[in-house]
Amino acid sequence: MLDTNEKPHILLVDGMALLFRSFFATSAMGHYFPNEAGVPTNAVQGFVRHTMTALSIFKPTHMAVCWDMGAHTFRNDLFDGYKANRPEPAPELAPQFDMARTVSEVIGWKNYGVPGMEADDLIGSFVQSWQGKADITIVSGDKDLLQLLRPGVQIAFTKKGYNVYDIYSDTRFVEEYGITPFQFIDQKAFTGDTSDGYPGVKGIGPKGALKLIQAYGSVEGVIEALDDLTPGMRKKIEEDMDMLHLSKKLAAIHCELDINDPLEELAIPLFGEEVRAAMEQEGYSMIIRHADSLLNK
């Protein structure tokens, strides 16, 4: 039982990030681990093993797994080019999205996905809902999540294998980036994001954006101070003003989703005989072996 005087510690798992990472880690060597029906399971089993290891490392009291629900989100409605440069999922990966959510539910992990929103938005809404009431560890590989850092929130970025993480706190972020986590949104508004397909302001890179944010605080602060900028810098921003505003909307994680589930619903289940039998039936032998190895440590 959790001590009533002790803050809960919620682990938020970016299911999409771990699924993609697990797929590419093994598919690069031609390993797909097909089940009896011939359907690949490499991403599914890797996702579960990653999550189990994270539970053993960070020892949370509660957890939730967050998912994208299809490729189209409200950001595509704002900008046609959003993530348009990304290829379609590999045919070996495509069936594993639903499989991963299903196995996560069978294990008993609480899963969240909202059509039109990204996993990032669910994670951000959790952070907003539980800020100050719980300590939070986010497991992901997505640097966009850095904007969510604040006291009581840390992000563990996947680095190597299943158990090596690069952990960021808000203090570390400020020391390394020279701005606050929330100002990371403003920096990305100027620089854009090539992986997400939006350009920001042409001709302004990370160093230029950093100087602007450090001097004027935000996109809005820079715009108010346009007359103080060099003619060249002012011209770049004025020519791309619409895209600057749009890029800030695209960069910002939406933290207003209604997540009011009681903490008890985020309880961490035991990997019992019933779950083991279900994993055996689906041919997830690596999940069973991994659970056994963690339990025996």
PDB file of C-alpha atoms in Angstrom:
ATOM      1  CA  MET A   1       0.000   0.000   0.000  1.00  0.00           C
ATOM      2  CA  LEU A   2       1.094   3.554  -0.773  1.00  0.00           C
ATOM      3  CA  ASP A   3       1.864   5.648   2.289  1.00  0.00           C
ATOM      4  CA  THR A   4      -0.864   8.316   2.399  1.00  0.00           C
ATOM      5  CA  ASN A   5       1.790  10.887   3.294  1.00  0.00           C
ATOM      6  CA  GLU A   6       3.886   9.954   0.282  1.00  0.00           C
ATOM      7  CA  LYS A   7       3.333  11.423  -3.177  1.00  0.00           C
ATOM      8  CA  PRO A   8       2.394   8.890  -5.818  1.00  0.00           C
ATOM      9  CA  HIS A   9       4.897   8.396  -8.628  1.00  0.00           C
ATOM     10  CA  ILE A  10       3.245   7.988 -12.036  1.00  0.00           C
ATOM     11  CA  LEU A  11       5.116   6.461 -14.973  1.00  0.00           C
ATOM     12  CA  LEU A  12       3.830   7.785 -18.309  1.00  0.00           C
ATOM     13  CA  VAL A  13       4.881   5.569 -21.200  1.00  0.00           C
ATOM     14  CA  ASP A  14       4.977   6.915 -24.768  1.00  0.00           C
ATOM     15  CA  GLY A  15       3.729   3.692 -26.339  1.00  0.00           C
ATOM     16  CA  MET A  16       4.324   4.892 -29.905  1.00  0.00           C
ATOM     17  CA  ALA A  17       7.946   5.834 -29.243  1.00  0.00           C
ATOM     18  CA  LEU A  18       8.765   2.467 -27.652  1.00  0.00           C
ATOM     19  CA  LEU A  19       6.907   0.559 -30.372  1.00  0.00           C
ATOM     20  CA  PHE A  20       8.799   2.283 -33.199  1.00  0.00           C
ATOM     21  CA  ARG A  21      12.126   1.978 -31.399  1.00  0.00           C
ATOM     22  CA  SER A  22      11.605  -1.745 -30.810  1.00  0.00           C
ATOM     23  CA  PHE A  23      10.605  -2.343 -34.414  1.00  0.00           C
ATOM     24  CA  PHE A  24      13.645  -0.652 -35.963  1.00  0.00           C
ATOM     25  CA  ALA A  25      16.075  -2.146 -33.431  1.00  0.00           C
ATOM     26  CA  THR A  26      15.284  -5.685 -34.609  1.00  0.00           C
ATOM     27  CA  SER A  27      13.995  -5.221 -38.169  1.00  0.00           C
ATOM     28  CA  ALA A  28      17.373  -3.741 -39.124  1.00  0.00           C
ATOM     29  CA  MET A  29      18.762  -7.259 -38.650  1.00  0.00           C
ATOM     30  CA  GLY A  30      15.796  -8.927 -40.347  1.00  0.00           C
ATOM     31  CA  HIS A  31      14.342 -10.195 -37.063  1.00  0.00           C
ATOM     32  CA  TYR A  32      10.533  -9.940 -36.935  1.00  0.00           C
ATOM     33  CA  PHE A  33       9.675 -12.893 -34.627  1.00  0.00           C
ATOM     34  CA  PRO A  34       6.458 -13.912 -36.446  1.00  0.00           C
ATOM     35  CA  ASN A  35       3.719 -15.684 -34.497  1.00  0.00           C
ATOM     36  CA  GLU A  36       1.979 -18.888 -35.618  1.00  0.00           C
ATOM     37  CA  ALA A  37      -0.122 -16.896 -38.079  1.00  0.00           C
ATOM     38  CA  GLY A  38       3.048 -15.412 -39.593  1.00  0.00           C
ATOM     39  CA  VAL A  39       2.386 -11.905 -38.227  1.00  0.00           C
ATOM     40  CA  PRO A  40       5.511 -10.061 -36.970  1.00  0.00           C
ATOM     41  CA  THR A  41       5.670  -9.423 -33.210  1.00  0.00           C
ATOM     42  CA  ASN A  42       9.081  -7.758 -32.844  1.00  0.00           C
ATOM     43  CA  ALA A  43       7.676  -4.283 -32.078  1.00  0.00           C
ATOM     44  CA  VAL A  44       4.971  -5.566 -29.722  1.00  0.00           C
ATOM     45  CA  GLN A  45       7.308  -7.720 -27.660  1.00  0.00           C
ATOM     46  CA  GLY A  46       9.967  -5.026 -27.591  1.00  0.00           C
ATOM     47  CA  PHE A  47       7.468  -2.415 -26.392  1.00  0.00           C
ATOM     48  CA  VAL A  48       6.318  -4.671 -23.539  1.00  0.00           C
ATOM     49  CA  ARG A  49       9.887  -5.552 -22.532  1.00  0.00           C
ATOM     50  CA  HIS A  50      10.856  -1.856 -22.556  1.00  0.00           C
ATOM     51  CA  THR A  51       7.877  -0.982 -20.359  1.00  0.00           C
ATOM     52  CA  MET A  52       8.535  -3.831 -17.930  1.00  0.00           C
ATOM     53  CA  THR A  53      12.162  -2.751 -17.581  1.00  0.00           C
ATOM     54  CA  ALA A  54      11.126   0.883 -17.012  1.00  0.00           C
ATOM     55  CA  LEU A  55       8.796  -0.266 -14.231  1.00  0.00           C
ATOM     56  CA  SER A  56      11.678  -2.160 -12.599  1.00  0.00           C
ATOM     57  CA  ILE A  57      14.088   0.798 -12.901  1.00  0.00           C
ATOM     58  CA  PHE A  58      11.879   3.738 -11.894  1.00  0.00           C
ATOM     59  CA  LYS A  59       9.664   1.826  -9.430  1.00  0.00           C
ATOM     60  CA  PRO A  60       6.536   3.968  -9.887  1.00  0.00           C
ATOM     61  CA  THR A  61       3.421   3.495  -7.793  1.00  0.00           C
ATOM     62  CA  HIS A  62       1.107   3.960 -10.822  1.00  0.00           C
ATOM     63  CA  MET A  63       1.354   4.035 -14.618  1.00  0.00           C
ATOM     64  CA  ALA A  64      -0.381   4.845 -17.911  1.00  0.00           C
ATOM     65  CA  VAL A  65       0.474   4.084 -21.538  1.00  0.00           C
ATOM     66  CA  CYS A  66      -0.325   6.771 -24.125  1.00  0.00           C
ATOM     67  CA  TRP A  67      -0.939   6.148 -27.846  1.00  0.00           C
ATOM     68  CA  ASP A  68      -1.538   7.970 -31.102  1.00  0.00           C
ATOM     69  CA  MET A  69      -4.888   6.991 -32.603  1.00  0.00           C
ATOM     70  CA  GLY A  70      -4.145   7.116 -36.319  1.00  0.00           C
ATOM     71  CA  ALA A  71      -1.939   9.417 -38.368  1.00  0.00           C
ATOM     72  CA  HIS A  72      -4.398  12.321 -38.760  1.00  0.00           C
ATOM     73  CA  THR A  73      -4.509  14.833 -35.892  1.00  0.00           C
ATOM     74  CA  PHE A  74      -5.749  18.380 -35.341  1.00  0.00           C
ATOM     75  CA  ARG A  75      -2.280  19.567 -36.393  1.00  0.00           C
ATOM     76  CA  ASN A  76      -2.888  18.215 -39.907  1.00  0.00           C
ATOM     77  CA  ASP A  77      -6.018  20.381 -40.007  1.00  0.00           C
ATOM     78  CA  LEU A  78      -3.874  23.397 -39.091  1.00  0.00           C
ATOM     79  CA  PHE A  79      -1.118  22.628 -41.623  1.00  0.00           C
ATOM     80  CA  ASP A  80      -1.252  20.167 -44.532  1.00  0.00           C
ATOM     81  CA  GLY A  81       2.491  19.634 -44.388  1.00  0.00           C
ATOM     82  CA  TYR A  82       2.524  18.401 -40.786  1.00  0.00           C
ATOM     83  CA  LYS A  83       4.453  15.097 -40.751  1.00  0.00           C
ATOM     84  CA  ALA A  84       3.684  14.789 -44.479  1.00  0.00           C
ATOM     85  CA  ASN A  85       7.337  13.940 -45.126  1.00  0.00           C
ATOM     86  CA  ARG A  86       7.151  10.749 -43.054  1.00  0.00           C
ATOM     87  CA  PRO A  87       6.893   7.449 -44.913  1.00  0.00           C
ATOM     88  CA  GLU A  88       4.033   5.022 -44.394  1.00  0.00           C
ATOM     89  CA  PRO A  89       4.724   2.437 -41.662  1.00  0.00           C
ATOM     90  CA  ALA A  90       6.487  -0.688 -42.898  1.00  0.00           C
ATOM     91  CA  PRO A  91       4.028  -3.494 -43.723  1.00  0.00           C
ATOM     92  CA  GLU A  92       5.637  -5.595 -40.966  1.00  0.00           C
ATOM     93  CA  LEU A  93       4.900  -2.840 -38.427  1.00  0.00           C
ATOM     94  CA  ALA A  94       1.363  -1.857 -39.492  1.00  0.00           C
ATOM     95  CA  PRO A  95      -0.513  -4.750 -37.812  1.00  0.00           C
ATOM     96  CA  GLN A  96       1.459  -4.342 -34.597  1.00  0.00           C
ATOM     97  CA  PHE A  97      -0.147  -1.014 -33.566  1.00  0.00           C
ATOM     98  CA  ASP A  98      -3.423  -2.665 -32.581  1.00  0.00           C
ATOM     99  CA  MET A  99      -1.600  -5.748 -31.276  1.00  0.00           C
ATOM    100  CA  ALA A 100       0.479  -3.598 -28.920  1.00  0.00           C
ATOM    101  CA  ARG A 101      -2.554  -1.822 -27.458  1.00  0.00           C
ATOM    102  CA  THR A 102      -4.302  -5.166 -27.034  1.00  0.00           C
ATOM    103  CA  VAL A 103      -1.402  -6.858 -25.242  1.00  0.00           C
ATOM    104  CA  SER A 104      -0.995  -3.784 -23.035  1.00  0.00           C
ATOM    105  CA  GLU A 105      -4.648  -4.091 -21.999  1.00  0.00           C
ATOM    106  CA  VAL A 106      -4.344  -7.851 -21.435  1.00  0.00           C
ATOM    107  CA  ILE A 107      -1.407  -7.258 -19.083  1.00  0.00           C
ATOM    108  CA  GLY A 108      -3.619  -4.790 -17.224  1.00  0.00           C
ATOM    109  CA  TRP A 109      -1.842  -1.530 -17.987  1.00  0.00           C
ATOM    110  CA  LYS A 110      -4.122   1.501 -18.259  1.00  0.00           C
ATOM    111  CA  ASN A 111      -4.106   2.745 -21.881  1.00  0.00           C
ATOM    112  CA  TYR A 112      -5.101   6.129 -23.285  1.00  0.00           C
ATOM    113  CA  GLY A 113      -5.700   7.292 -26.839  1.00  0.00           C
ATOM    114  CA  VAL A 114      -7.894  10.091 -28.208  1.00  0.00           C
ATOM    115  CA  PRO A 115      -8.715  10.365 -31.938  1.00  0.00           C
ATOM    116  CA  GLY A 116      -7.239  13.503 -33.461  1.00  0.00           C
ATOM    117  CA  MET A 117      -4.647  13.867 -30.695  1.00  0.00           C
ATOM    118  CA  GLU A 118      -1.094  12.569 -30.322  1.00  0.00           C
ATOM    119  CA  ALA A 119       0.391  10.554 -27.469  1.00  0.00           C
ATOM    120  CA  ASP A 120       2.320  13.744 -26.567  1.00  0.00           C
ATOM    121  CA  ASP A 121      -0.958  15.569 -25.930  1.00  0.00           C
ATOM    122  CA  LEU A 122      -2.169  12.844 -23.576  1.00  0.00           C
ATOM    123  CA  ILE A 123       1.147  12.877 -21.721  1.00  0.00           C
ATOM    124  CA  GLY A 124       0.986  16.682 -21.465  1.00  0.00           C
ATOM    125  CA  SER A 125      -2.575  16.539 -20.148  1.00  0.00           C
ATOM    126  CA  PHE A 126      -1.530  13.998 -17.519  1.00  0.00           C
ATOM    127  CA  VAL A 127       1.292  16.293 -16.432  1.00  0.00           C
ATOM    128  CA  GLN A 128      -1.136  19.227 -16.229  1.00  0.00           C
ATOM    129  CA  SER A 129      -3.714  17.196 -14.279  1.00  0.00           C
ATOM    130  CA  TRP A 130      -1.271  15.713 -11.763  1.00  0.00           C
ATOM    131  CA  GLN A 131       1.185  18.601 -11.406  1.00  0.00           C
ATOM    132  CA  GLY A 132       2.050  19.035  -7.739  1.00  0.00           C
ATOM    133  CA  LYS A 133      -0.050  16.033  -6.704  1.00  0.00           C
ATOM    134  CA  ALA A 134       2.314  13.340  -8.024  1.00  0.00           C
ATOM    135  CA  ASP A 135       5.881  12.864  -9.155  1.00  0.00           C
ATOM    136  CA  ILE A 136       5.963  11.939 -12.838  1.00  0.00           C
ATOM    137  CA  THR A 137       8.476  10.062 -14.987  1.00  0.00           C
ATOM    138  CA  ILE A 138       7.912  10.116 -18.747  1.00  0.00           C
ATOM    139  CA  VAL A 139       9.568   7.396 -20.847  1.00  0.00           C
ATOM    140  CA  SER A 140       9.980   8.335 -24.503  1.00  0.00           C
ATOM    141  CA  GLY A 141      12.433   9.094 -27.267  1.00  0.00           C
ATOM    142  CA  ASP A 142      10.665  12.282 -28.356  1.00  0.00           C
ATOM    143  CA  LYS A 143      12.518  15.525 -27.562  1.00  0.00           C
ATOM    144  CA  ASP A 144       9.330  17.554 -28.146  1.00  0.00           C
ATOM    145  CA  LEU A 145       8.326  16.457 -24.630  1.00  0.00           C
ATOM    146  CA  LEU A 146      11.091  18.612 -23.081  1.00  0.00           C
ATOM    147  CA  GLN A 147       8.569  21.476 -22.917  1.00  0.00           C
ATOM    148  CA  LEU A 148       6.698  19.495 -20.224  1.00  0.00           C
ATOM    149  CA  LEU A 149       9.572  19.556 -17.733  1.00  0.00           C
ATOM    150  CA  ARG A 150       8.820  21.253 -14.408  1.00  0.00           C
ATOM    151  CA  PRO A 151       9.466  20.491 -10.718  1.00  0.00           C
ATOM    152  CA  GLY A 152       8.364  16.930  -9.994  1.00  0.00           C
ATOM    153  CA  VAL A 153       8.520  15.859 -13.663  1.00  0.00           C
ATOM    154  CA  GLN A 154      11.450  14.060 -15.282  1.00  0.00           C
ATOM    155  CA  ILE A 155      11.825  12.625 -18.782  1.00  0.00           C
ATOM    156  CA  ALA A 156      13.777   9.421 -19.362  1.00  0.00           C
ATOM    157  CA  PHE A 157      14.846   9.318 -23.004  1.00  0.00           C
ATOM    158  CA  THR A 158      15.633   5.894 -24.423  1.00  0.00           C
ATOM    159  CA  LYS A 159      19.327   5.657 -25.132  1.00  0.00           C
ATOM    160  CA  LYS A 160      20.656   2.103 -25.369  1.00  0.00           C
ATOM    161  CA  GLY A 161      19.044  -1.301 -25.015  1.00  0.00           C
ATOM    162  CA  TYR A 162      16.217  -1.654 -22.531  1.00  0.00           C
ATOM    163  CA  ASN A 163      17.784  -0.106 -19.456  1.00  0.00           C
ATOM    164  CA  VAL A 164      19.989   2.869 -20.394  1.00  0.00           C
ATOM    165  CA  TYR A 165      18.212   6.229 -20.243  1.00  0.00           C
ATOM    166  CA  ASP A 166      19.224   9.875 -20.586  1.00  0.00           C
ATOM    167  CA  ILE A 167      17.250  11.572 -17.814  1.00  0.00           C
ATOM    168  CA  TYR A 168      16.261  15.238 -17.927  1.00  0.00           C
ATOM    169  CA  SER A 169      14.929  17.386 -15.091  1.00  0.00           C
ATOM    170  CA  ASP A 170      13.801  20.991 -15.472  1.00  0.00           C
ATOM    171  CA  THR A 171      17.038  22.072 -13.767  1.00  0.00           C
ATOM    172  CA  ARG A 172      19.215  20.159 -16.222  1.00  0.00           C
ATOM    173  CA  PHE A 173      17.238  21.579 -19.148  1.00  0.00           C
ATOM    174  CA  VAL A 174      17.758  25.189 -18.043  1.00  0.00           C
ATOM    175  CA  GLU A 175      21.487  24.550 -17.508  1.00  0.00           C
ATOM    176  CA  GLU A 176      21.948  22.997 -20.965  1.00  0.00           C
ATOM    177  CA  TYR A 177      19.523  25.002 -23.094  1.00  0.00           C
ATOM    178  CA  GLY A 178      19.723  28.435 -21.446  1.00  0.00           C
ATOM    179  CA  ILE A 179      15.945  28.890 -21.547  1.00  0.00           C
ATOM    180  CA  THR A 180      13.009  27.437 -19.597  1.00  0.00           C
ATOM    181  CA  PRO A 181      11.269  24.270 -20.808  1.00  0.00           C
ATOM    182  CA  PHE A 182       8.149  26.267 -21.692  1.00  0.00           C
ATOM    183  CA  GLN A 183      10.260  28.591 -23.872  1.00  0.00           C
ATOM    184  CA  PHE A 184      11.344  25.529 -25.872  1.00  0.00           C
ATOM    185  CA  ILE A 185       8.011  25.951 -27.721  1.00  0.00           C
ATOM    186  CA  ASP A 186       9.023  29.482 -28.760  1.00  0.00           C
ATOM    187  CA  GLN A 187      12.438  28.347 -29.918  1.00  0.00           C
ATOM    188  CA  LYS A 188      10.841  25.659 -32.103  1.00  0.00           C
ATOM    189  CA  ALA A 189       8.424  28.251 -33.492  1.00  0.00           C
ATOM    190  CA  PHE A 190      11.427  30.047 -34.985  1.00  0.00           C
ATOM    191  CA  THR A 191      13.497  27.017 -36.019  1.00  0.00           C
ATOM    192  CA  GLY A 192      10.651  24.756 -37.132  1.00  0.00           C
ATOM    193  CA  ASP A 193      10.997  20.995 -36.993  1.00  0.00           C
ATOM    194  CA  THR A 194      12.169  19.100 -40.068  1.00  0.00           C
ATOM    195  CA  SER A 195      11.014  15.735 -38.721  1.00  0.00           C
ATOM    196  CA  ASP A 196       7.488  17.112 -38.187  1.00  0.00           C
ATOM    197  CA  GLY A 197       7.561  18.974 -41.499  1.00  0.00           C
ATOM    198  CA  TYR A 198       6.991  22.589 -40.482  1.00  0.00           C
ATOM    199  CA  PRO A 199       9.585  25.239 -41.379  1.00  0.00           C
ATOM    200  CA  GLY A 200       9.437  28.017 -38.759  1.00  0.00           C
ATOM    201  CA  VAL A 201      11.129  31.192 -39.982  1.00  0.00           C
ATOM    202  CA  LYS A 202      13.480  30.756 -42.929  1.00  0.00           C
ATOM    203  CA  GLY A 203      17.042  31.734 -42.095  1.00  0.00           C
ATOM    204  CA  ILE A 204      16.717  31.505 -38.295  1.00  0.00           C
ATOM    205  CA  GLY A 205      18.501  28.509 -36.786  1.00  0.00           C
ATOM    206  CA  PRO A 206      18.824  27.269 -33.201  1.00  0.00           C
ATOM    207  CA  LYS A 207      21.475  29.833 -32.188  1.00  0.00           C
ATOM    208  CA  GLY A 208      19.567  32.786 -33.606  1.00  0.00           C
ATOM    209  CA  ALA A 209      16.314  31.584 -32.076  1.00  0.00           C
ATOM    210  CA  LEU A 210      17.986  31.090 -28.688  1.00  0.00           C
ATOM    211  CA  LYS A 211      19.327  34.666 -28.694  1.00  0.00           C
ATOM    212  CA  LEU A 212      15.899  36.040 -29.541  1.00  0.00           C
ATOM    213  CA  ILE A 213      14.133  34.045 -26.810  1.00  0.00           C
ATOM    214  CA  GLN A 214      16.779  34.904 -24.211  1.00  0.00           C
ATOM    215  CA  ALA A 215      16.490  38.605 -25.076  1.00  0.00           C
ATOM    216  CA  TYR A 216      12.713  38.948 -25.480  1.00  0.00           C
ATOM    217  CA  GLY A 217      11.211  35.939 -23.689  1.00  0.00           C
ATOM    218  CA  SER A 218       8.770  34.609 -26.274  1.00  0.00           C
ATOM    219  CA  VAL A 219       7.546  34.816 -29.864  1.00  0.00           C
ATOM    220  CA  GLU A 220       5.158  37.581 -28.797  1.00  0.00           C
ATOM    221  CA  GLY A 221       7.987  39.431 -27.033  1.00  0.00           C
ATOM    222  CA  VAL A 222      10.128  39.306 -30.176  1.00  0.00           C
ATOM    223  CA  ILE A 223       7.261  40.608 -32.315  1.00  0.00           C
ATOM    224  CA  GLU A 224       6.707  43.528 -29.936  1.00  0.00           C
ATOM    225  CA  ALA A 225      10.418  44.349 -30.212  1.00  0.00           C
ATOM    226  CA  LEU A 226      10.722  44.078 -34.015  1.00  0.00           C
ATOM    227  CA  ASP A 227      11.937  47.667 -34.285  1.00  0.00           C
ATOM    228  CA  ASP A 228      14.872  46.829 -32.002  1.00  0.00           C
ATOM    229  CA  LEU A 229      16.129  44.018 -34.274  1.00  0.00           C
ATOM    230  CA  THR A 230      18.602  44.311 -37.111  1.00  0.00           C
ATOM    231  CA  PRO A 231      16.956  45.062 -40.476  1.00  0.00           C
ATOM    232  CA  GLY A 232      17.912  41.598 -41.748  1.00  0.00           C
ATOM    233  CA  MET A 233      16.411  39.770 -38.787  1.00  0.00           C
ATOM    234  CA  ARG A 234      13.282  41.917 -38.826  1.00  0.00           C
ATOM    235  CA  LYS A 235      12.769  41.207 -42.556  1.00  0.00           C
ATOM    236  CA  LYS A 236      13.023  37.416 -42.030  1.00  0.00           C
ATOM    237  CA  ILE A 237      10.420  37.464 -39.275  1.00  0.00           C
ATOM    238  CA  GLU A 238       8.035  39.828 -41.097  1.00  0.00           C
ATOM    239  CA  GLU A 239       8.155  37.725 -44.257  1.00  0.00           C
ATOM    240  CA  ASP A 240       7.355  34.535 -42.330  1.00  0.00           C
ATOM    241  CA  MET A 241       5.071  36.008 -39.667  1.00  0.00           C
ATOM    242  CA  ASP A 242       2.116  33.721 -40.446  1.00  0.00           C
ATOM    243  CA  MET A 243       4.306  30.630 -40.390  1.00  0.00           C
ATOM    244  CA  LEU A 244       5.901  31.757 -37.116  1.00  0.00           C
ATOM    245  CA  HIS A 245       2.487  31.889 -35.415  1.00  0.00           C
ATOM    246  CA  LEU A 246       1.436  28.602 -37.006  1.00  0.00           C
ATOM    247  CA  SER A 247       4.705  26.895 -36.039  1.00  0.00           C
ATOM    248  CA  LYS A 248       4.168  27.873 -32.407  1.00  0.00           C
ATOM    249  CA  LYS A 249       0.708  26.263 -32.486  1.00  0.00           C
ATOM    250  CA  LEU A 250       2.179  23.109 -34.041  1.00  0.00           C
ATOM    251  CA  ALA A 251       5.090  22.971 -31.565  1.00  0.00           C
ATOM    252  CA  ALA A 252       2.964  23.335 -28.442  1.00  0.00           C
ATOM    253  CA  ILE A 253       1.767  20.145 -26.771  1.00  0.00           C
ATOM    254  CA  HIS A 254      -1.967  20.346 -26.047  1.00  0.00           C
ATOM    255  CA  CYS A 255      -2.328  19.885 -22.269  1.00  0.00           C
ATOM    256  CA  GLU A 256      -6.065  20.500 -21.869  1.00  0.00           C
ATOM    257  CA  LEU A 257      -7.520  17.016 -22.447  1.00  0.00           C
ATOM    258  CA  ASP A 258      -9.922  15.973 -19.711  1.00  0.00           C
ATOM    259  CA  ILE A 259      -8.172  13.240 -17.726  1.00  0.00           C
ATOM    260  CA  ASN A 260      -9.908  12.880 -14.401  1.00  0.00           C
ATOM    261  CA  ASP A 261      -9.568   9.154 -13.798  1.00  0.00           C
ATOM    262  CA  PRO A 262      -9.004   8.306 -10.138  1.00  0.00           C
ATOM    263  CA  LEU A 263      -5.487   7.240  -9.245  1.00  0.00           C
ATOM    264  CA  GLU A 264      -6.662   3.696  -8.458  1.00  0.00           C
ATOM    265  CA  GLU A 265      -7.312   3.148 -12.185  1.00  0.00           C
ATOM    266  CA  LEU A 266      -3.583   3.635 -12.819  1.00  0.00           C
ATOM    267  CA  ALA A 267      -2.583   0.836 -10.444  1.00  0.00           C
ATOM    268  CA  ILE A 268       0.247  -1.405 -11.645  1.00  0.00           C
ATOM    269  CA  PRO A 269      -0.961  -4.994 -12.127  1.00  0.00           C
ATOM    270  CA  LEU A 270       0.920  -8.151 -11.221  1.00  0.00           C
ATOM    271  CA  PHE A 271       2.201 -10.352 -14.036  1.00  0.00           C
ATOM    272  CA  GLY A 272       0.196 -13.342 -12.798  1.00  0.00           C
ATOM    273  CA  GLU A 273      -0.591 -16.797 -14.152  1.00  0.00           C
ATOM    274  CA  GLU A 274      -3.600 -15.583 -16.128  1.00  0.00           C
ATOM    275  CA  VAL A 275      -1.497 -12.998 -17.961  1.00  0.00           C
ATOM    276  CA  ARG A 276       1.299 -15.527 -18.480  1.00  0.00           C
ATOM    277  CA  ALA A 277      -1.181 -17.966 -20.037  1.00  0.00           C
ATOM    278  CA  ALA A 278      -2.492 -15.241 -22.356  1.00  0.00           C
ATOM    279  CA  MET A 279       1.069 -14.386 -23.455  1.00  0.00           C
ATOM    280  CA  GLU A 280       1.813 -18.059 -24.102  1.00  0.00           C
ATOM    281  CA  GLN A 281      -1.337 -18.404 -26.171  1.00  0.00           C
ATOM    282  CA  GLU A 282      -0.257 -15.488 -28.386  1.00  0.00           C
ATOM    283  CA  GLY A 283       3.279 -16.864 -28.714  1.00  0.00           C
ATOM    284  CA  TYR A 284       4.908 -13.957 -26.854  1.00  0.00           C
ATOM    285  CA  SER A 285       7.697 -16.101 -25.434  1.00  0.00           C
ATOM    286  CA  MET A 286      10.180 -13.216 -25.134  1.00  0.00           C
ATOM    287  CA  ILE A 287       7.750 -11.284 -22.939  1.00  0.00           C
ATOM    288  CA  ILE A 288       7.438 -14.261 -20.592  1.00  0.00           C
ATOM    289  CA  ARG A 289      11.216 -14.760 -20.405  1.00  0.00           C
ATOM    290  CA  HIS A 290      11.739 -11.055 -19.772  1.00  0.00           C
ATOM    291  CA  ALA A 291       9.148 -10.989 -16.997  1.00  0.00           C
ATOM    292  CA  ASP A 292      10.791 -14.017 -15.387  1.00  0.00           C
ATOM    293  CA  SER A 293      14.257 -12.443 -15.564  1.00  0.00           C
ATOM    294  CA  LEU A 294      13.012  -9.236 -13.922  1.00  0.00           C
ATOM    295  CA  LEU A 295      11.131 -11.097 -11.206  1.00  0.00           C
ATOM    296  CA  ASN A 296      14.204 -13.198 -10.428  1.00  0.00           C
ATOM    297  CA  LYS A 297      16.496 -10.194 -10.003  1.00  0.00           C
TER     298      LYS A 297
END
